[in-house]
Amino acid sequence: MREYCFIDLFAGCGGLSEGFYRRGYHALAHVEINPAACETLRTRMRHYGYENAGEAVLEMDITREDVLERMEKAVGGRKVDLIIGGPPCQAYSSLGRAKDDHGMQEDPRNYLFESYVKVLNHYLPRFFVFENVTGLLTAKIKGEHIVNRVVEALGEHYKVKFDPGMNVLNSANYGVPQIRKRVIIMGVRRDLKTEPEEMYEAVKKTHYDPEMPEESRGSLEKYVTVRDAIGELPFLRQGEGAPEIPFQYTYGNDFLQKIGAPGLKVLRDHVARGHNETDMQRYETMAKNHWTFQEMLEKREDLRHEKARVFGNSYTVQWWDLPSKTIIAHLYKDGNQFIHPDYRQRRTFTVREAARIQSFPDDFIFRGPRTEQFKQIGNAVPPLLAEAIAAAMLVKLRETDSEEAGNDISLSR
């Protein structure tokens, strides 16, 4: 059975790629501009036995005129079966638009999808996967929904079906201990018989989420919880921990067995941030009483935040018996939205805890300082969600093998 090859654009630290690695795909090239994320990508490629990680990870601005020339050197004439990736999401996110006086109208990142399309139309793989935040659905430029422009551009040589009810996937439905909804646009080259709807049907849900009506759950498994993901990790107080410590993994549930690495004897990046005493009192009080931030403000005047800017989600405890809220890149600034559910620990999530909530394998190594590690994790596609997509793609690629062999593909490059 032949090996299928992919290119990853706007690769970040490789959360999307990880799902494809785990399903046996071969990476030809990753394009990413962030140096720390690139070093993480190279490290992971070496983990999987690649000897050309230095050449295959292209640390560059994808809008450069010579992007295709540089990619050709990395691809080396190999056939590209699949292109995956998604432009940076800040310009499409509701948070980014709220913070910008012009609603991100002038942000050049609004148009980075054009660079994705440029590479896509050059290689013309059978399928593509385009990922982004749900803010893409409502973002507008000069009164026009940007998603319509994205779908139109992607559809030049591809069959693309856009329906939010189909295109929005929740990672909790695929065994990730996190509520994380993302727009996943999958396209099929026009000369192939496969229809886009078939791609989504092949991405099989395995778990129900807390919001799913009971009558819709059927035989799906219960969602994976914060406790399932991080309950076994060592107790830490603020400032405690080390970059590497000896650790005996339990693999005590299905989730841990999926992200575990048999033979691994070291726990990485389980280091608690330093916190001031007032914040630690807030963390402890909220977790112990099962309070929201607003409830704490109402009942504990002494713990009121000194700044006037107070929102209900400024401080949030992630509860043991539910999936976590969406892990965000803002973690690099502070972890206040990710307070540990054990009130005795009086702290926010560590890098490794955030990585587990995102379903990164325990042997996944993040490069760069802690701030960069948190950014990488918060911006990533959860690997278990990526793996569900990769598994569906694998079925369709095998189905189209004989079809493509019998076709005279006339699409010009």
Short mmCIF file of C-alpha atoms in Angstrom, two decimals, residues 57-362:
data_model
loop_
_atom_site.label_atom_id
_atom_site.label_comp_id
_atom_site.label_asym_id
_atom_site.label_seq_id
_atom_site.Cartn_x
_atom_site.Cartn_y
_atom_site.Cartn_z
CA VAL A 57 10.56 22.91 7.27
CA LEU A 58 10.56 26.20 5.39
CA GLU A 59 10.87 29.07 7.84
CA MET A 60 9.54 31.84 5.67
CA ASP A 61 6.79 34.30 4.88
CA ILE A 62 4.41 32.46 2.57
CA THR A 63 3.69 35.68 0.67
CA ARG A 64 7.26 35.79 -0.68
CA GLU A 65 7.48 35.68 -4.47
CA ASP A 66 9.86 32.72 -4.40
CA VAL A 67 7.67 30.55 -2.16
CA LEU A 68 6.91 28.01 -4.89
CA GLU A 69 10.53 27.83 -5.96
CA ARG A 70 11.62 27.07 -2.41
CA MET A 71 8.82 24.57 -1.92
CA GLU A 72 9.79 22.75 -5.13
CA LYS A 73 13.23 22.10 -3.69
CA ALA A 74 11.68 20.56 -0.59
CA VAL A 75 9.09 18.53 -2.49
CA GLY A 76 11.77 17.21 -4.84
CA GLY A 77 9.41 16.13 -7.59
CA ARG A 78 7.31 13.89 -5.30
CA LYS A 79 3.59 13.65 -5.95
CA VAL A 80 1.50 15.80 -3.59
CA ASP A 81 -1.71 14.00 -2.61
CA LEU A 82 -2.98 16.51 -0.09
CA ILE A 83 -2.48 20.08 1.11
CA ILE A 84 -3.49 20.97 4.66
CA GLY A 85 -3.36 24.07 6.84
CA GLY A 86 -5.05 27.35 7.62
CA PRO A 87 -4.00 31.00 7.75
CA PRO A 88 -3.47 32.73 11.12
CA CYS A 89 -6.84 33.30 12.71
CA GLN A 90 -6.40 36.62 14.53
CA ALA A 91 -7.96 38.66 11.75
CA TYR A 92 -11.03 36.40 11.72
CA SER A 93 -11.44 35.91 15.46
CA SER A 94 -14.21 37.75 17.27
CA LEU A 95 -11.72 38.71 19.99
CA GLY A 96 -9.33 40.23 17.49
CA ARG A 97 -12.10 42.22 15.82
CA ALA A 98 -13.36 43.45 19.18
CA LYS A 99 -9.93 44.78 20.12
CA ASP A 100 -9.30 46.52 16.80
CA ASP A 101 -10.91 49.92 16.19
CA HIS A 102 -11.49 49.02 12.55
CA GLY A 103 -12.64 45.45 13.13
CA MET A 104 -9.44 44.14 11.52
CA GLN A 105 -10.62 45.53 8.16
CA GLU A 106 -7.11 46.64 7.21
CA ASP A 107 -5.29 43.59 8.56
CA PRO A 108 -3.23 42.00 5.75
CA ARG A 109 -3.81 38.59 7.33
CA ASN A 110 -7.36 38.77 5.94
CA TYR A 111 -5.86 37.86 2.57
CA LEU A 112 -3.41 35.14 3.53
CA PHE A 113 -5.88 32.56 2.20
CA GLU A 114 -4.78 33.73 -1.25
CA SER A 115 -1.30 32.35 -0.58
CA TYR A 116 -2.87 29.01 0.38
CA VAL A 117 -4.82 29.02 -2.88
CA LYS A 118 -1.69 29.90 -4.88
CA VAL A 119 0.13 26.82 -3.57
CA LEU A 120 -2.99 24.66 -3.93
CA ASN A 121 -3.47 25.60 -7.58
CA HIS A 122 0.20 24.98 -8.32
CA TYR A 123 0.31 21.42 -7.01
CA LEU A 124 -3.33 20.44 -7.63
CA PRO A 125 -3.45 17.60 -5.12
CA ARG A 126 -6.52 15.38 -5.00
CA PHE A 127 -7.82 16.87 -1.77
CA PHE A 128 -7.23 19.76 0.59
CA VAL A 129 -8.06 20.63 4.19
CA PHE A 130 -8.45 24.31 5.11
CA GLU A 131 -8.85 25.05 8.83
CA ASN A 132 -9.84 28.23 10.66
CA VAL A 133 -11.73 29.70 13.60
CA THR A 134 -15.51 30.01 13.58
CA GLY A 135 -15.06 33.78 13.44
CA LEU A 136 -14.39 33.23 9.75
CA LEU A 137 -18.14 32.71 9.34
CA THR A 138 -19.01 36.26 10.42
CA ALA A 139 -15.91 38.25 9.45
CA LYS A 140 -16.53 40.89 6.80
CA ILE A 141 -14.33 43.06 4.61
CA LYS A 142 -16.08 46.11 3.17
CA GLY A 143 -19.45 44.57 3.88
CA GLU A 144 -18.73 41.21 2.25
CA HIS A 145 -18.41 37.99 4.19
CA ILE A 146 -14.80 36.88 3.84
CA VAL A 147 -15.83 33.20 3.93
CA ASN A 148 -17.58 33.62 0.57
CA ARG A 149 -14.37 34.88 -0.98
CA VAL A 150 -12.41 32.04 0.58
CA VAL A 151 -14.80 29.38 -0.72
CA GLU A 152 -14.90 30.95 -4.19
CA ALA A 153 -11.09 31.07 -4.40
CA LEU A 154 -10.70 27.49 -3.16
CA GLY A 155 -13.29 26.35 -5.70
CA GLU A 156 -11.40 27.27 -8.86
CA HIS A 157 -10.25 23.67 -9.44
CA TYR A 158 -12.07 21.99 -6.55
CA LYS A 159 -15.53 20.95 -5.52
CA VAL A 160 -16.21 22.75 -2.25
CA LYS A 161 -19.38 22.53 -0.20
CA PHE A 162 -19.94 25.20 2.42
CA ASP A 163 -22.55 24.69 5.11
CA PRO A 164 -21.75 25.73 8.69
CA GLY A 165 -23.74 22.79 10.02
CA MET A 166 -21.37 20.49 8.17
CA ASN A 167 -18.12 22.49 8.15
CA VAL A 168 -17.91 23.31 11.86
CA LEU A 169 -16.38 20.46 13.86
CA ASN A 170 -16.15 20.32 17.66
CA SER A 171 -12.97 18.63 18.88
CA ALA A 172 -14.84 17.19 21.88
CA ASN A 173 -16.68 14.90 19.46
CA TYR A 174 -13.38 13.29 18.47
CA GLY A 175 -12.01 12.40 21.88
CA VAL A 176 -10.31 15.72 22.71
CA PRO A 177 -10.90 16.92 26.32
CA GLN A 178 -11.84 20.38 25.11
CA ILE A 179 -14.75 22.28 23.59
CA ARG A 180 -13.10 23.68 20.49
CA LYS A 181 -15.16 24.46 17.41
CA ARG A 182 -13.31 25.02 14.14
CA VAL A 183 -14.25 25.58 10.51
CA ILE A 184 -12.90 22.71 8.42
CA ILE A 185 -13.27 23.18 4.66
CA MET A 186 -12.39 20.10 2.63
CA GLY A 187 -12.21 20.14 -1.14
CA VAL A 188 -12.10 17.50 -3.90
CA ARG A 189 -10.40 18.09 -7.24
CA ARG A 190 -13.06 18.48 -9.91
CA ASP A 191 -11.99 15.52 -12.05
CA LEU A 192 -12.66 13.06 -9.21
CA LYS A 193 -16.02 11.40 -8.51
CA THR A 194 -15.90 11.94 -4.75
CA GLU A 195 -18.20 14.68 -3.46
CA PRO A 196 -17.26 16.98 -0.55
CA GLU A 197 -20.18 15.72 1.53
CA GLU A 198 -18.64 12.25 1.46
CA MET A 199 -15.48 13.61 3.07
CA TYR A 200 -17.40 14.95 6.05
CA GLU A 201 -19.44 11.78 6.40
CA ALA A 202 -16.16 9.88 6.66
CA VAL A 203 -14.98 12.01 9.62
CA LYS A 204 -16.56 9.84 12.28
CA LYS A 205 -17.63 11.26 15.62
CA THR A 206 -16.63 9.07 18.53
CA HIS A 207 -17.84 11.06 21.56
CA TYR A 208 -20.82 13.18 22.49
CA ASP A 209 -20.24 16.63 23.97
CA PRO A 210 -22.04 18.17 26.97
CA GLU A 211 -24.35 20.21 24.75
CA MET A 212 -25.48 17.30 22.57
CA PRO A 213 -29.13 16.30 23.18
CA GLU A 214 -29.47 12.86 24.72
CA GLU A 215 -31.53 11.61 21.78
CA SER A 216 -28.63 12.43 19.42
CA ARG A 217 -25.93 10.61 21.37
CA GLY A 218 -26.70 7.10 20.22
CA SER A 219 -23.71 4.82 20.77
CA LEU A 220 -21.21 7.66 21.08
CA GLU A 221 -18.88 7.58 24.07
CA LYS A 222 -19.08 10.21 26.81
CA TYR A 223 -16.85 13.26 26.34
CA VAL A 224 -13.30 13.18 27.68
CA THR A 225 -12.87 15.34 30.79
CA VAL A 226 -10.17 17.52 32.27
CA ARG A 227 -9.71 14.85 34.93
CA ASP A 228 -9.15 12.19 32.27
CA ALA A 229 -6.48 14.36 30.70
CA ILE A 230 -4.48 15.82 33.59
CA GLY A 231 -5.71 14.15 36.78
CA GLU A 232 -2.64 11.91 37.06
CA LEU A 233 -0.06 14.68 36.70
CA PRO A 234 2.06 15.66 39.72
CA PHE A 235 0.74 18.14 42.29
CA LEU A 236 2.35 21.58 41.88
CA ARG A 237 2.12 24.92 43.62
CA GLN A 238 2.99 28.19 41.91
CA GLY A 239 6.60 28.32 40.70
CA GLU A 240 7.16 24.59 41.23
CA GLY A 241 8.11 21.95 38.67
CA ALA A 242 10.98 21.43 36.23
CA PRO A 243 11.45 21.19 32.45
CA GLU A 244 12.03 17.44 32.82
CA ILE A 245 11.23 15.17 35.76
CA PRO A 246 11.15 11.37 36.11
CA PHE A 247 7.57 10.17 35.85
CA GLN A 248 5.73 6.85 35.84
CA TYR A 249 2.85 7.09 33.38
CA THR A 250 -0.34 5.21 34.24
CA TYR A 251 -2.20 5.22 30.91
CA GLY A 252 -5.23 4.67 33.09
CA ASN A 253 -7.92 5.55 30.55
CA ASP A 254 -8.56 5.43 26.81
CA PHE A 255 -7.49 9.02 26.25
CA LEU A 256 -4.13 8.56 27.97
CA GLN A 257 -3.54 5.40 25.99
CA LYS A 258 -4.07 7.36 22.77
CA ILE A 259 -1.65 10.15 23.63
CA GLY A 260 0.77 8.00 25.62
CA ALA A 261 4.23 6.92 24.53
CA PRO A 262 5.14 3.46 25.83
CA GLY A 263 8.59 3.49 27.38
CA LEU A 264 8.56 7.22 28.11
CA LYS A 265 9.95 7.81 31.62
CA VAL A 266 10.19 11.60 31.71
CA LEU A 267 7.53 14.30 32.05
CA ARG A 268 8.32 17.50 30.15
CA ASP A 269 7.24 21.10 30.63
CA HIS A 270 5.21 20.58 33.80
CA VAL A 271 6.25 23.86 35.43
CA ALA A 272 3.78 26.11 37.24
CA ARG A 273 3.83 29.84 36.67
CA GLY A 274 4.54 32.25 39.48
CA HIS A 275 1.42 34.05 40.78
CA ASN A 276 0.79 36.87 43.21
CA GLU A 277 -0.97 36.12 46.48
CA THR A 278 -4.24 37.82 45.52
CA ASP A 279 -4.54 35.80 42.33
CA MET A 280 -3.82 32.60 44.20
CA GLN A 281 -6.62 33.45 46.65
CA ARG A 282 -8.95 34.01 43.68
CA TYR A 283 -7.97 30.66 42.14
CA GLU A 284 -8.45 28.80 45.41
CA THR A 285 -11.75 30.47 46.27
CA MET A 286 -13.28 29.93 42.84
CA ALA A 287 -12.17 26.30 42.54
CA LYS A 288 -13.12 25.37 46.11
CA ASN A 289 -16.60 26.91 45.90
CA HIS A 290 -17.21 26.07 42.26
CA TRP A 291 -17.79 29.77 41.56
CA THR A 292 -17.59 31.77 38.37
CA PHE A 293 -15.58 34.97 38.39
CA GLN A 294 -18.77 37.04 38.73
CA GLU A 295 -19.92 34.97 41.69
CA MET A 296 -16.59 35.53 43.38
CA LEU A 297 -16.83 39.29 42.79
CA GLU A 298 -20.29 39.34 44.35
CA LYS A 299 -19.40 37.24 47.38
CA ARG A 300 -15.80 38.24 48.04
CA GLU A 301 -15.40 42.00 47.74
CA ASP A 302 -11.85 41.69 49.06
CA LEU A 303 -10.87 39.75 45.92
CA ARG A 304 -12.27 42.26 43.45
CA HIS A 305 -9.89 43.02 40.60
CA GLU A 306 -8.25 46.43 40.89
CA LYS A 307 -8.75 47.15 37.18
CA ALA A 308 -12.11 48.41 35.98
CA ARG A 309 -12.08 46.06 32.98
CA VAL A 310 -13.90 43.00 34.28
CA PHE A 311 -15.49 40.35 32.10
CA GLY A 312 -17.13 37.13 33.19
CA ASN A 313 -14.39 35.02 31.61
CA SER A 314 -11.40 36.97 32.92
CA TYR A 315 -10.79 34.22 35.48
CA THR A 316 -12.17 30.77 34.72
CA VAL A 317 -11.73 27.44 36.47
CA GLN A 318 -11.62 24.42 34.17
CA TRP A 319 -13.74 21.86 35.99
CA TRP A 320 -12.63 18.27 36.57
CA ASP A 321 -15.67 16.52 35.13
CA LEU A 322 -16.16 18.53 31.95
CA PRO A 323 -14.06 19.16 28.86
CA SER A 324 -11.95 22.30 29.06
CA LYS A 325 -12.93 25.51 27.35
CA THR A 326 -11.01 26.35 24.17
CA ILE A 327 -7.27 26.57 24.76
CA ILE A 328 -6.12 29.93 23.37
CA ALA A 329 -2.78 31.48 22.47
CA HIS A 330 -3.44 34.20 25.09
CA LEU A 331 -2.08 31.66 27.55
CA TYR A 332 1.35 33.06 26.83
CA LYS A 333 0.33 36.30 28.59
CA ASP A 334 -1.46 34.79 31.57
CA GLY A 335 -3.33 31.63 32.44
CA ASN A 336 -6.25 33.20 34.29
CA GLN A 337 -8.83 31.59 32.01
CA PHE A 338 -7.30 28.18 32.74
CA ILE A 339 -7.29 27.82 36.51
CA HIS A 340 -6.52 24.33 37.77
CA PRO A 341 -9.61 22.63 39.24
CA ASP A 342 -7.73 21.41 42.35
CA TYR A 343 -8.12 24.38 44.70
CA ARG A 344 -5.13 23.22 46.75
CA GLN A 345 -2.77 23.83 43.84
CA ARG A 346 -3.83 27.51 43.53
CA ARG A 347 -2.42 27.97 40.04
CA THR A 348 -3.07 27.96 36.31
CA PHE A 349 -2.27 25.30 33.73
CA THR A 350 1.28 24.29 32.88
CA VAL A 351 2.50 23.84 29.31
CA ARG A 352 2.11 20.06 29.57
CA GLU A 353 -1.41 20.34 30.95
CA ALA A 354 -2.41 22.66 28.10
CA ALA A 355 -0.77 20.25 25.64
CA ARG A 356 -2.75 17.32 27.04
CA ILE A 357 -5.99 19.30 26.86
CA GLN A 358 -5.13 19.81 23.17
CA SER A 359 -4.42 16.04 22.87
CA PHE A 360 -0.73 16.38 22.02
CA PRO A 361 1.19 13.15 22.70
CA ASP A 362 3.25 13.07 25.88
#
